[in-house]
mmCIF file of N, CA and C in Angstrom:
data_model
loop_
_atom_site.group_PDB
_atom_site.id
_atom_site.type_symbol
_atom_site.label_atom_id
_atom_site.label_comp_id
_atom_site.label_asym_id
_atom_site.label_seq_id
_atom_site.Cartn_x
_atom_site.Cartn_y
_atom_site.Cartn_z
ATOM 1 N N UNK A 1 5.372 37.180 5.944
ATOM 2 C CA UNK A 1 4.543 36.491 4.958
ATOM 3 C C UNK A 1 4.761 34.987 5.086
ATOM 4 N N UNK A 2 3.668 34.261 5.125
ATOM 5 C CA UNK A 2 3.717 32.807 5.264
ATOM 6 C C UNK A 2 3.056 32.171 4.050
ATOM 7 N N UNK A 3 3.655 31.121 3.546
ATOM 8 C CA UNK A 3 3.076 30.372 2.427
ATOM 9 C C UNK A 3 3.035 28.895 2.742
ATOM 10 N N UNK A 4 1.985 28.242 2.256
ATOM 11 C CA UNK A 4 1.881 26.793 2.294
ATOM 12 C C UNK A 4 1.832 26.313 0.846
ATOM 13 N N UNK A 5 2.720 25.411 0.497
ATOM 14 C CA UNK A 5 2.790 24.918 -0.872
ATOM 15 C C UNK A 5 2.640 23.408 -0.873
ATOM 16 N N UNK A 6 1.571 22.937 -1.541
ATOM 17 C CA UNK A 6 1.304 21.501 -1.627
ATOM 18 C C UNK A 6 1.941 20.913 -2.887
ATOM 19 N N UNK A 7 2.193 19.626 -2.831
ATOM 20 C CA UNK A 7 2.660 18.886 -3.993
ATOM 21 C C UNK A 7 2.277 17.419 -3.826
ATOM 22 N N UNK A 8 2.328 16.689 -4.933
ATOM 23 C CA UNK A 8 2.116 15.252 -4.860
ATOM 24 C C UNK A 8 0.800 14.748 -5.411
ATOM 25 N N UNK A 9 -0.072 15.639 -5.833
ATOM 26 C CA UNK A 9 -1.335 15.185 -6.402
ATOM 27 C C UNK A 9 -1.131 14.583 -7.773
ATOM 28 N N UNK A 10 -2.211 14.017 -8.310
ATOM 29 C CA UNK A 10 -2.127 13.432 -9.638
ATOM 30 C C UNK A 10 -3.266 12.482 -9.916
ATOM 31 N N UNK A 11 -3.086 11.704 -10.980
ATOM 32 C CA UNK A 11 -4.082 10.729 -11.409
ATOM 33 C C UNK A 11 -3.593 9.333 -11.030
ATOM 34 N N UNK A 12 -4.470 8.557 -10.403
ATOM 35 C CA UNK A 12 -4.099 7.210 -9.987
ATOM 36 C C UNK A 12 -5.303 6.297 -10.140
ATOM 37 N N UNK A 13 -5.051 5.028 -10.370
ATOM 38 C CA UNK A 13 -6.150 4.061 -10.469
ATOM 39 C C UNK A 13 -6.639 3.679 -9.078
ATOM 40 N N UNK A 14 -7.872 3.265 -9.028
ATOM 41 C CA UNK A 14 -8.441 2.793 -7.761
ATOM 42 C C UNK A 14 -7.563 1.689 -7.174
ATOM 43 N N UNK A 15 -7.342 1.777 -5.872
ATOM 44 C CA UNK A 15 -6.467 0.832 -5.196
ATOM 45 C C UNK A 15 -5.033 1.304 -5.087
ATOM 46 N N UNK A 16 -4.714 2.365 -5.801
ATOM 47 C CA UNK A 16 -3.361 2.885 -5.801
ATOM 48 C C UNK A 16 -3.078 3.804 -4.617
ATOM 49 N N UNK A 17 -1.893 4.389 -4.632
ATOM 50 C CA UNK A 17 -1.442 5.243 -3.537
ATOM 51 C C UNK A 17 -0.868 6.551 -4.063
ATOM 52 N N UNK A 18 -0.973 7.561 -3.241
ATOM 53 C CA UNK A 18 -0.335 8.855 -3.486
ATOM 54 C C UNK A 18 0.139 9.409 -2.154
ATOM 55 N N UNK A 19 1.175 10.237 -2.214
ATOM 56 C CA UNK A 19 1.651 10.922 -1.013
ATOM 57 C C UNK A 19 1.672 12.416 -1.293
ATOM 58 N N UNK A 20 0.902 13.148 -0.496
ATOM 59 C CA UNK A 20 0.861 14.594 -0.596
ATOM 60 C C UNK A 20 1.835 15.203 0.414
ATOM 61 N N UNK A 21 2.435 16.320 0.013
ATOM 62 C CA UNK A 21 3.308 17.074 0.906
ATOM 63 C C UNK A 21 2.860 18.522 0.943
ATOM 64 N N UNK A 22 3.097 19.167 2.065
ATOM 65 C CA UNK A 22 2.770 20.589 2.196
ATOM 66 C C UNK A 22 3.853 21.222 3.052
ATOM 67 N N UNK A 23 4.572 22.161 2.460
ATOM 68 C CA UNK A 23 5.667 22.823 3.163
ATOM 69 C C UNK A 23 5.292 24.263 3.481
ATOM 70 N N UNK A 24 5.492 24.631 4.729
ATOM 71 C CA UNK A 24 5.253 26.003 5.164
ATOM 72 C C UNK A 24 6.564 26.768 5.144
ATOM 73 N N UNK A 25 6.506 28.007 4.674
ATOM 74 C CA UNK A 25 7.708 28.836 4.626
ATOM 75 C C UNK A 25 7.356 30.274 4.967
ATOM 76 N N UNK A 26 8.381 31.031 5.294
ATOM 77 C CA UNK A 26 8.172 32.431 5.634
ATOM 78 C C UNK A 26 8.663 32.712 7.038
ATOM 79 N N UNK A 27 8.180 33.816 7.580
ATOM 80 C CA UNK A 27 8.620 34.261 8.891
ATOM 81 C C UNK A 27 7.796 33.564 9.981
ATOM 82 N N UNK A 28 8.141 32.306 10.223
ATOM 83 C CA UNK A 28 7.365 31.458 11.125
ATOM 84 C C UNK A 28 7.985 31.430 12.505
ATOM 85 N N UNK A 29 7.142 31.680 13.506
ATOM 86 C CA UNK A 29 7.591 31.543 14.890
ATOM 87 C C UNK A 29 7.235 30.167 15.431
ATOM 88 N N UNK A 30 5.980 29.761 15.229
ATOM 89 C CA UNK A 30 5.533 28.458 15.726
ATOM 90 C C UNK A 30 4.405 27.943 14.845
ATOM 91 N N UNK A 31 4.397 26.626 14.607
ATOM 92 C CA UNK A 31 3.283 25.973 13.917
ATOM 93 C C UNK A 31 2.579 25.054 14.895
ATOM 94 N N UNK A 32 1.307 25.248 15.068
ATOM 95 C CA UNK A 32 0.520 24.397 15.956
ATOM 96 C C UNK A 32 -0.066 23.253 15.117
ATOM 97 N N UNK A 33 -1.366 23.124 15.086
ATOM 98 C CA UNK A 33 -1.966 22.032 14.331
ATOM 99 C C UNK A 33 -1.804 22.237 12.832
ATOM 100 N N UNK A 34 -1.682 21.124 12.119
ATOM 101 C CA UNK A 34 -1.663 21.127 10.657
ATOM 102 C C UNK A 34 -2.707 20.109 10.186
ATOM 103 N N UNK A 35 -3.186 20.301 8.978
ATOM 104 C CA UNK A 35 -4.219 19.383 8.530
ATOM 105 C C UNK A 35 -4.406 19.362 7.031
ATOM 106 N N UNK A 36 -5.206 18.403 6.611
ATOM 107 C CA UNK A 36 -5.593 18.270 5.209
ATOM 108 C C UNK A 36 -7.115 18.281 5.106
ATOM 109 N N UNK A 37 -7.598 19.005 4.121
ATOM 110 C CA UNK A 37 -9.015 19.061 3.795
ATOM 111 C C UNK A 37 -9.160 18.743 2.316
ATOM 112 N N UNK A 38 -10.372 18.429 1.897
ATOM 113 C CA UNK A 38 -10.598 18.195 0.471
ATOM 114 C C UNK A 38 -11.960 18.733 0.071
ATOM 115 N N UNK A 39 -12.052 19.034 -1.218
ATOM 116 C CA UNK A 39 -13.306 19.546 -1.746
ATOM 117 C C UNK A 39 -13.528 18.971 -3.125
ATOM 118 N N UNK A 40 -14.609 18.212 -3.238
ATOM 119 C CA UNK A 40 -15.005 17.648 -4.518
ATOM 120 C C UNK A 40 -15.944 18.623 -5.222
ATOM 121 N N UNK A 41 -16.045 18.540 -6.546
ATOM 122 C CA UNK A 41 -16.933 19.453 -7.278
ATOM 123 C C UNK A 41 -18.362 19.401 -6.753
ATOM 124 N N UNK A 42 -18.928 20.558 -6.475
ATOM 125 C CA UNK A 42 -20.306 20.636 -6.006
ATOM 126 C C UNK A 42 -20.502 20.291 -4.546
ATOM 127 N N UNK A 43 -19.408 20.050 -3.837
ATOM 128 C CA UNK A 43 -19.519 19.684 -2.425
ATOM 129 C C UNK A 43 -18.752 20.680 -1.552
ATOM 130 N N UNK A 44 -19.065 20.654 -0.270
ATOM 131 C CA UNK A 44 -18.367 21.519 0.666
ATOM 132 C C UNK A 44 -16.995 20.944 1.000
ATOM 133 N N UNK A 45 -16.098 21.814 1.400
ATOM 134 C CA UNK A 45 -14.785 21.368 1.845
ATOM 135 C C UNK A 45 -14.956 20.568 3.127
ATOM 136 N N UNK A 46 -14.248 19.449 3.224
ATOM 137 C CA UNK A 46 -14.394 18.591 4.394
ATOM 138 C C UNK A 46 -13.034 18.229 4.965
ATOM 139 N N UNK A 47 -13.039 17.963 6.258
ATOM 140 C CA UNK A 47 -11.835 17.546 6.948
ATOM 141 C C UNK A 47 -11.414 16.156 6.494
ATOM 142 N N UNK A 48 -10.115 15.994 6.271
ATOM 143 C CA UNK A 48 -9.568 14.671 5.991
ATOM 144 C C UNK A 48 -8.799 14.167 7.205
ATOM 145 N N UNK A 49 -7.838 14.965 7.680
ATOM 146 C CA UNK A 49 -7.026 14.554 8.817
ATOM 147 C C UNK A 49 -6.327 15.772 9.400
ATOM 148 N N UNK A 50 -6.051 15.709 10.700
ATOM 149 C CA UNK A 50 -5.289 16.753 11.364
ATOM 150 C C UNK A 50 -4.222 16.132 12.253
ATOM 151 N N UNK A 51 -3.204 16.923 12.562
ATOM 152 C CA UNK A 51 -2.138 16.467 13.443
ATOM 153 C C UNK A 51 -1.656 17.648 14.272
ATOM 154 N N UNK A 52 -1.521 17.430 15.577
ATOM 155 C CA UNK A 52 -1.041 18.491 16.450
ATOM 156 C C UNK A 52 0.491 18.550 16.403
ATOM 157 N N UNK A 53 1.024 19.566 17.041
ATOM 158 C CA UNK A 53 2.483 19.697 17.080
ATOM 159 C C UNK A 53 3.120 18.552 17.867
ATOM 160 N N UNK A 54 2.347 17.931 18.753
ATOM 161 C CA UNK A 54 2.847 16.802 19.538
ATOM 162 C C UNK A 54 2.667 15.469 18.822
ATOM 163 N N UNK A 55 1.953 15.507 17.684
ATOM 164 C CA UNK A 55 1.790 14.284 16.905
ATOM 165 C C UNK A 55 0.473 13.564 17.073
ATOM 166 N N UNK A 56 -0.457 14.118 17.813
ATOM 167 C CA UNK A 56 -1.778 13.502 17.934
ATOM 168 C C UNK A 56 -2.557 13.703 16.639
ATOM 169 N N UNK A 57 -3.224 12.655 16.203
ATOM 170 C CA UNK A 57 -3.891 12.693 14.908
ATOM 171 C C UNK A 57 -5.398 12.481 15.033
ATOM 172 N N UNK A 58 -6.092 12.952 13.998
ATOM 173 C CA UNK A 58 -7.540 12.794 13.915
ATOM 174 C C UNK A 58 -7.878 12.596 12.439
ATOM 175 N N UNK A 59 -8.797 11.636 12.165
ATOM 176 C CA UNK A 59 -9.137 11.323 10.783
ATOM 177 C C UNK A 59 -10.644 11.335 10.564
ATOM 178 N N UNK A 60 -11.038 11.692 9.360
ATOM 179 C CA UNK A 60 -12.426 11.491 8.962
ATOM 180 C C UNK A 60 -12.694 9.989 8.883
ATOM 181 N N UNK A 61 -13.902 9.589 9.217
ATOM 182 C CA UNK A 61 -14.238 8.161 9.205
ATOM 183 C C UNK A 61 -14.001 7.551 7.823
ATOM 184 N N UNK A 62 -14.223 8.334 6.788
ATOM 185 C CA UNK A 62 -14.134 7.811 5.424
ATOM 186 C C UNK A 62 -12.708 7.450 5.006
ATOM 187 N N UNK A 63 -11.704 7.935 5.743
ATOM 188 C CA UNK A 63 -10.320 7.654 5.353
ATOM 189 C C UNK A 63 -9.563 6.845 6.411
ATOM 190 N N UNK A 64 -10.178 6.577 7.540
ATOM 191 C CA UNK A 64 -9.496 5.823 8.592
ATOM 192 C C UNK A 64 -9.032 4.464 8.077
ATOM 193 N N UNK A 65 -7.800 4.136 8.399
ATOM 194 C CA UNK A 65 -7.241 2.865 7.971
ATOM 195 C C UNK A 65 -6.629 2.906 6.583
ATOM 196 N N UNK A 66 -6.874 3.968 5.837
ATOM 197 C CA UNK A 66 -6.317 4.083 4.479
ATOM 198 C C UNK A 66 -5.331 5.240 4.363
ATOM 199 N N UNK A 67 -5.594 6.335 5.067
ATOM 200 C CA UNK A 67 -4.746 7.528 4.984
ATOM 201 C C UNK A 67 -3.955 7.677 6.287
ATOM 202 N N UNK A 68 -2.747 8.226 6.168
ATOM 203 C CA UNK A 68 -1.923 8.506 7.340
ATOM 204 C C UNK A 68 -1.350 9.906 7.221
ATOM 205 N N UNK A 69 -1.587 10.716 8.242
ATOM 206 C CA UNK A 69 -1.016 12.054 8.283
ATOM 207 C C UNK A 69 0.224 12.030 9.166
ATOM 208 N N UNK A 70 1.236 12.778 8.764
ATOM 209 C CA UNK A 70 2.454 12.873 9.557
ATOM 210 C C UNK A 70 3.066 14.253 9.316
ATOM 211 N N UNK A 71 4.048 14.602 10.131
ATOM 212 C CA UNK A 71 4.677 15.906 9.968
ATOM 213 C C UNK A 71 6.141 15.855 10.325
ATOM 214 N N UNK A 72 6.886 16.744 9.714
ATOM 215 C CA UNK A 72 8.307 16.922 9.995
ATOM 216 C C UNK A 72 8.452 18.330 10.555
ATOM 217 N N UNK A 73 8.530 18.436 11.856
ATOM 218 C CA UNK A 73 8.552 19.748 12.491
ATOM 219 C C UNK A 73 9.823 20.527 12.140
ATOM 220 N N UNK A 74 10.905 19.837 11.946
ATOM 221 C CA UNK A 74 12.163 20.514 11.626
ATOM 222 C C UNK A 74 12.094 21.219 10.272
ATOM 223 N N UNK A 75 11.263 20.680 9.365
ATOM 224 C CA UNK A 75 11.150 21.242 8.027
ATOM 225 C C UNK A 75 9.781 21.853 7.751
ATOM 226 N N UNK A 76 8.976 22.014 8.809
ATOM 227 C CA UNK A 76 7.666 22.676 8.682
ATOM 228 C C UNK A 76 6.823 22.054 7.574
ATOM 229 N N UNK A 77 6.810 20.742 7.545
ATOM 230 C CA UNK A 77 6.131 20.030 6.466
ATOM 231 C C UNK A 77 5.149 19.013 7.025
ATOM 232 N N UNK A 78 3.999 18.921 6.384
ATOM 233 C CA UNK A 78 3.003 17.915 6.730
ATOM 234 C C UNK A 78 2.775 17.031 5.506
ATOM 235 N N UNK A 79 2.553 15.749 5.766
ATOM 236 C CA UNK A 79 2.362 14.776 4.701
ATOM 237 C C UNK A 79 1.011 14.083 4.854
ATOM 238 N N UNK A 80 0.518 13.565 3.735
ATOM 239 C CA UNK A 80 -0.668 12.719 3.759
ATOM 240 C C UNK A 80 -0.397 11.532 2.843
ATOM 241 N N UNK A 81 -0.197 10.375 3.460
ATOM 242 C CA UNK A 81 -0.026 9.138 2.711
ATOM 243 C C UNK A 81 -1.403 8.540 2.473
ATOM 244 N N UNK A 82 -1.751 8.372 1.216
ATOM 245 C CA UNK A 82 -3.080 7.882 0.853
ATOM 246 C C UNK A 82 -2.948 6.536 0.154
ATOM 247 N N UNK A 83 -3.471 5.499 0.782
ATOM 248 C CA UNK A 83 -3.437 4.148 0.232
ATOM 249 C C UNK A 83 -4.853 3.671 -0.071
ATOM 250 N N UNK A 84 -4.944 2.628 -0.863
ATOM 251 C CA UNK A 84 -6.246 2.032 -1.202
ATOM 252 C C UNK A 84 -7.230 3.102 -1.675
ATOM 253 N N UNK A 85 -6.780 3.928 -2.563
ATOM 254 C CA UNK A 85 -7.596 5.053 -3.022
ATOM 255 C C UNK A 85 -8.833 4.582 -3.764
ATOM 256 N N UNK A 86 -9.899 5.336 -3.582
ATOM 257 C CA UNK A 86 -11.191 5.042 -4.203
ATOM 258 C C UNK A 86 -11.605 6.215 -5.088
ATOM 259 N N UNK A 87 -12.455 5.967 -6.076
ATOM 260 C CA UNK A 87 -12.926 7.086 -6.911
ATOM 261 C C UNK A 87 -13.550 8.215 -6.094
ATOM 262 N N UNK A 88 -14.195 7.874 -4.987
ATOM 263 C CA UNK A 88 -14.820 8.911 -4.157
ATOM 264 C C UNK A 88 -13.809 9.760 -3.401
ATOM 265 N N UNK A 89 -12.524 9.409 -3.469
ATOM 266 C CA UNK A 89 -11.484 10.255 -2.893
ATOM 267 C C UNK A 89 -11.079 11.381 -3.840
ATOM 268 N N UNK A 90 -11.598 11.367 -5.058
ATOM 269 C CA UNK A 90 -11.278 12.405 -6.031
ATOM 270 C C UNK A 90 -11.724 13.771 -5.529
ATOM 271 N N UNK A 91 -10.787 14.702 -5.465
ATOM 272 C CA UNK A 91 -11.071 16.045 -4.945
ATOM 273 C C UNK A 91 -9.814 16.900 -5.060
ATOM 274 N N UNK A 92 -9.996 18.184 -4.828
ATOM 275 C CA UNK A 92 -8.856 19.065 -4.592
ATOM 276 C C UNK A 92 -8.521 18.981 -3.111
ATOM 277 N N UNK A 93 -7.256 18.728 -2.826
ATOM 278 C CA UNK A 93 -6.809 18.575 -1.440
ATOM 279 C C UNK A 93 -6.042 19.830 -1.021
ATOM 280 N N UNK A 94 -6.409 20.348 0.151
ATOM 281 C CA UNK A 94 -5.820 21.564 0.673
ATOM 282 C C UNK A 94 -5.176 21.285 2.031
ATOM 283 N N UNK A 95 -3.999 21.824 2.242
ATOM 284 C CA UNK A 95 -3.433 21.741 3.581
ATOM 285 C C UNK A 95 -3.692 23.055 4.303
ATOM 286 N N UNK A 96 -3.745 22.981 5.614
ATOM 287 C CA UNK A 96 -3.811 24.193 6.402
ATOM 288 C C UNK A 96 -2.965 24.046 7.643
ATOM 289 N N UNK A 97 -2.676 25.179 8.247
ATOM 290 C CA UNK A 97 -1.844 25.160 9.442
ATOM 291 C C UNK A 97 -2.124 26.397 10.271
ATOM 292 N N UNK A 98 -2.083 26.216 11.584
ATOM 293 C CA UNK A 98 -2.196 27.329 12.518
ATOM 294 C C UNK A 98 -0.787 27.811 12.834
ATOM 295 N N UNK A 99 -0.471 29.000 12.369
ATOM 296 C CA UNK A 99 0.902 29.495 12.423
ATOM 297 C C UNK A 99 0.973 30.850 13.102
ATOM 298 N N UNK A 100 1.947 30.971 13.997
ATOM 299 C CA UNK A 100 2.277 32.269 14.589
ATOM 300 C C UNK A 100 3.505 32.805 13.866
ATOM 301 N N UNK A 101 3.413 34.038 13.427
ATOM 302 C CA UNK A 101 4.565 34.620 12.743
ATOM 303 C C UNK A 101 5.523 35.228 13.759
ATOM 304 N N UNK A 102 6.724 35.436 13.319
ATOM 305 C CA UNK A 102 7.736 36.028 14.188
ATOM 306 C C UNK A 102 7.354 37.448 14.589
ATOM 307 N N UNK A 103 6.577 38.123 13.750
ATOM 308 C CA UNK A 103 6.228 39.512 14.013
ATOM 309 C C UNK A 103 5.115 39.635 15.035
ATOM 310 N N UNK A 104 4.023 38.883 14.860
ATOM 311 C CA UNK A 104 2.850 39.093 15.703
ATOM 312 C C UNK A 104 2.749 38.105 16.865
ATOM 313 N N UNK A 105 3.315 36.912 16.677
ATOM 314 C CA UNK A 105 3.209 35.838 17.686
ATOM 315 C C UNK A 105 1.755 35.451 17.937
ATOM 316 N N UNK A 106 0.850 35.845 17.040
ATOM 317 C CA UNK A 106 -0.573 35.517 17.179
ATOM 318 C C UNK A 106 -0.913 34.450 16.146
ATOM 319 N N UNK A 107 -1.422 33.276 16.558
ATOM 320 C CA UNK A 107 -1.717 32.219 15.586
ATOM 321 C C UNK A 107 -2.918 32.550 14.703
ATOM 322 N N UNK A 108 -2.803 32.220 13.449
ATOM 323 C CA UNK A 108 -3.927 32.305 12.516
ATOM 324 C C UNK A 108 -3.806 31.151 11.539
ATOM 325 N N UNK A 109 -4.905 30.870 10.853
ATOM 326 C CA UNK A 109 -4.943 29.733 9.948
ATOM 327 C C UNK A 109 -4.539 30.154 8.537
ATOM 328 N N UNK A 110 -3.624 29.407 7.978
ATOM 329 C CA UNK A 110 -3.186 29.606 6.606
ATOM 330 C C UNK A 110 -3.590 28.395 5.773
ATOM 331 N N UNK A 111 -3.847 28.647 4.479
ATOM 332 C CA UNK A 111 -4.242 27.592 3.557
ATOM 333 C C UNK A 111 -3.288 27.525 2.374
ATOM 334 N N UNK A 112 -3.084 26.320 1.875
ATOM 335 C CA UNK A 112 -2.365 26.149 0.633
ATOM 336 C C UNK A 112 -3.284 26.378 -0.561
ATOM 337 N N UNK A 113 -2.706 26.279 -1.755
ATOM 338 C CA UNK A 113 -3.459 26.582 -2.968
ATOM 339 C C UNK A 113 -4.229 25.371 -3.476
ATOM 340 N N UNK A 114 -3.944 24.211 -2.952
ATOM 341 C CA UNK A 114 -4.658 22.999 -3.336
ATOM 342 C C UNK A 114 -3.908 22.192 -4.374
ATOM 343 N N UNK A 115 -4.101 20.888 -4.306
ATOM 344 C CA UNK A 115 -3.539 19.972 -5.300
ATOM 345 C C UNK A 115 -4.616 18.949 -5.660
ATOM 346 N N UNK A 116 -4.746 18.665 -6.935
ATOM 347 C CA UNK A 116 -5.825 17.801 -7.406
ATOM 348 C C UNK A 116 -5.437 16.332 -7.305
ATOM 349 N N UNK A 117 -6.342 15.556 -6.759
ATOM 350 C CA UNK A 117 -6.207 14.098 -6.726
ATOM 351 C C UNK A 117 -7.382 13.506 -7.493
ATOM 352 N N UNK A 118 -7.087 12.709 -8.492
ATOM 353 C CA UNK A 118 -8.119 12.065 -9.289
ATOM 354 C C UNK A 118 -7.892 10.561 -9.270
ATOM 355 N N UNK A 119 -8.915 9.834 -8.855
ATOM 356 C CA UNK A 119 -8.832 8.375 -8.767
ATOM 357 C C UNK A 119 -9.784 7.786 -9.796
ATOM 358 N N UNK A 120 -9.241 7.046 -10.732
ATOM 359 C CA UNK A 120 -10.063 6.449 -11.787
ATOM 360 C C UNK A 120 -10.488 5.035 -11.382
ATOM 361 N N UNK A 121 -11.671 4.664 -11.856
ATOM 362 C CA UNK A 121 -12.200 3.336 -11.492
ATOM 363 C C UNK A 121 -11.774 2.270 -12.486
#
């Protein structure tokens, strides 16, 4: 059984910063790519940023230069540092990861439960 648990969301004023964390736990053999997605009310879930196991990153155009994704492979954790936050960044943020379990060794995508980020103007 594998779980992803996010933390770090909250309410912040425009221009402020937040740091999200997502820790993977369970019977993990290998974690490949990890990422953050977000979903605002009435909108589809969208990619925010991804990071490979080697550290290569990819960002949505809307967050480039403001958000930074990073990971701690030793602790199976991915982070999202969010600076210069805007009201349009308000959404539920979800982490995901491609994980192979010790039992199957077959990678599949796991999702966290989400953490709310609200940016006030």
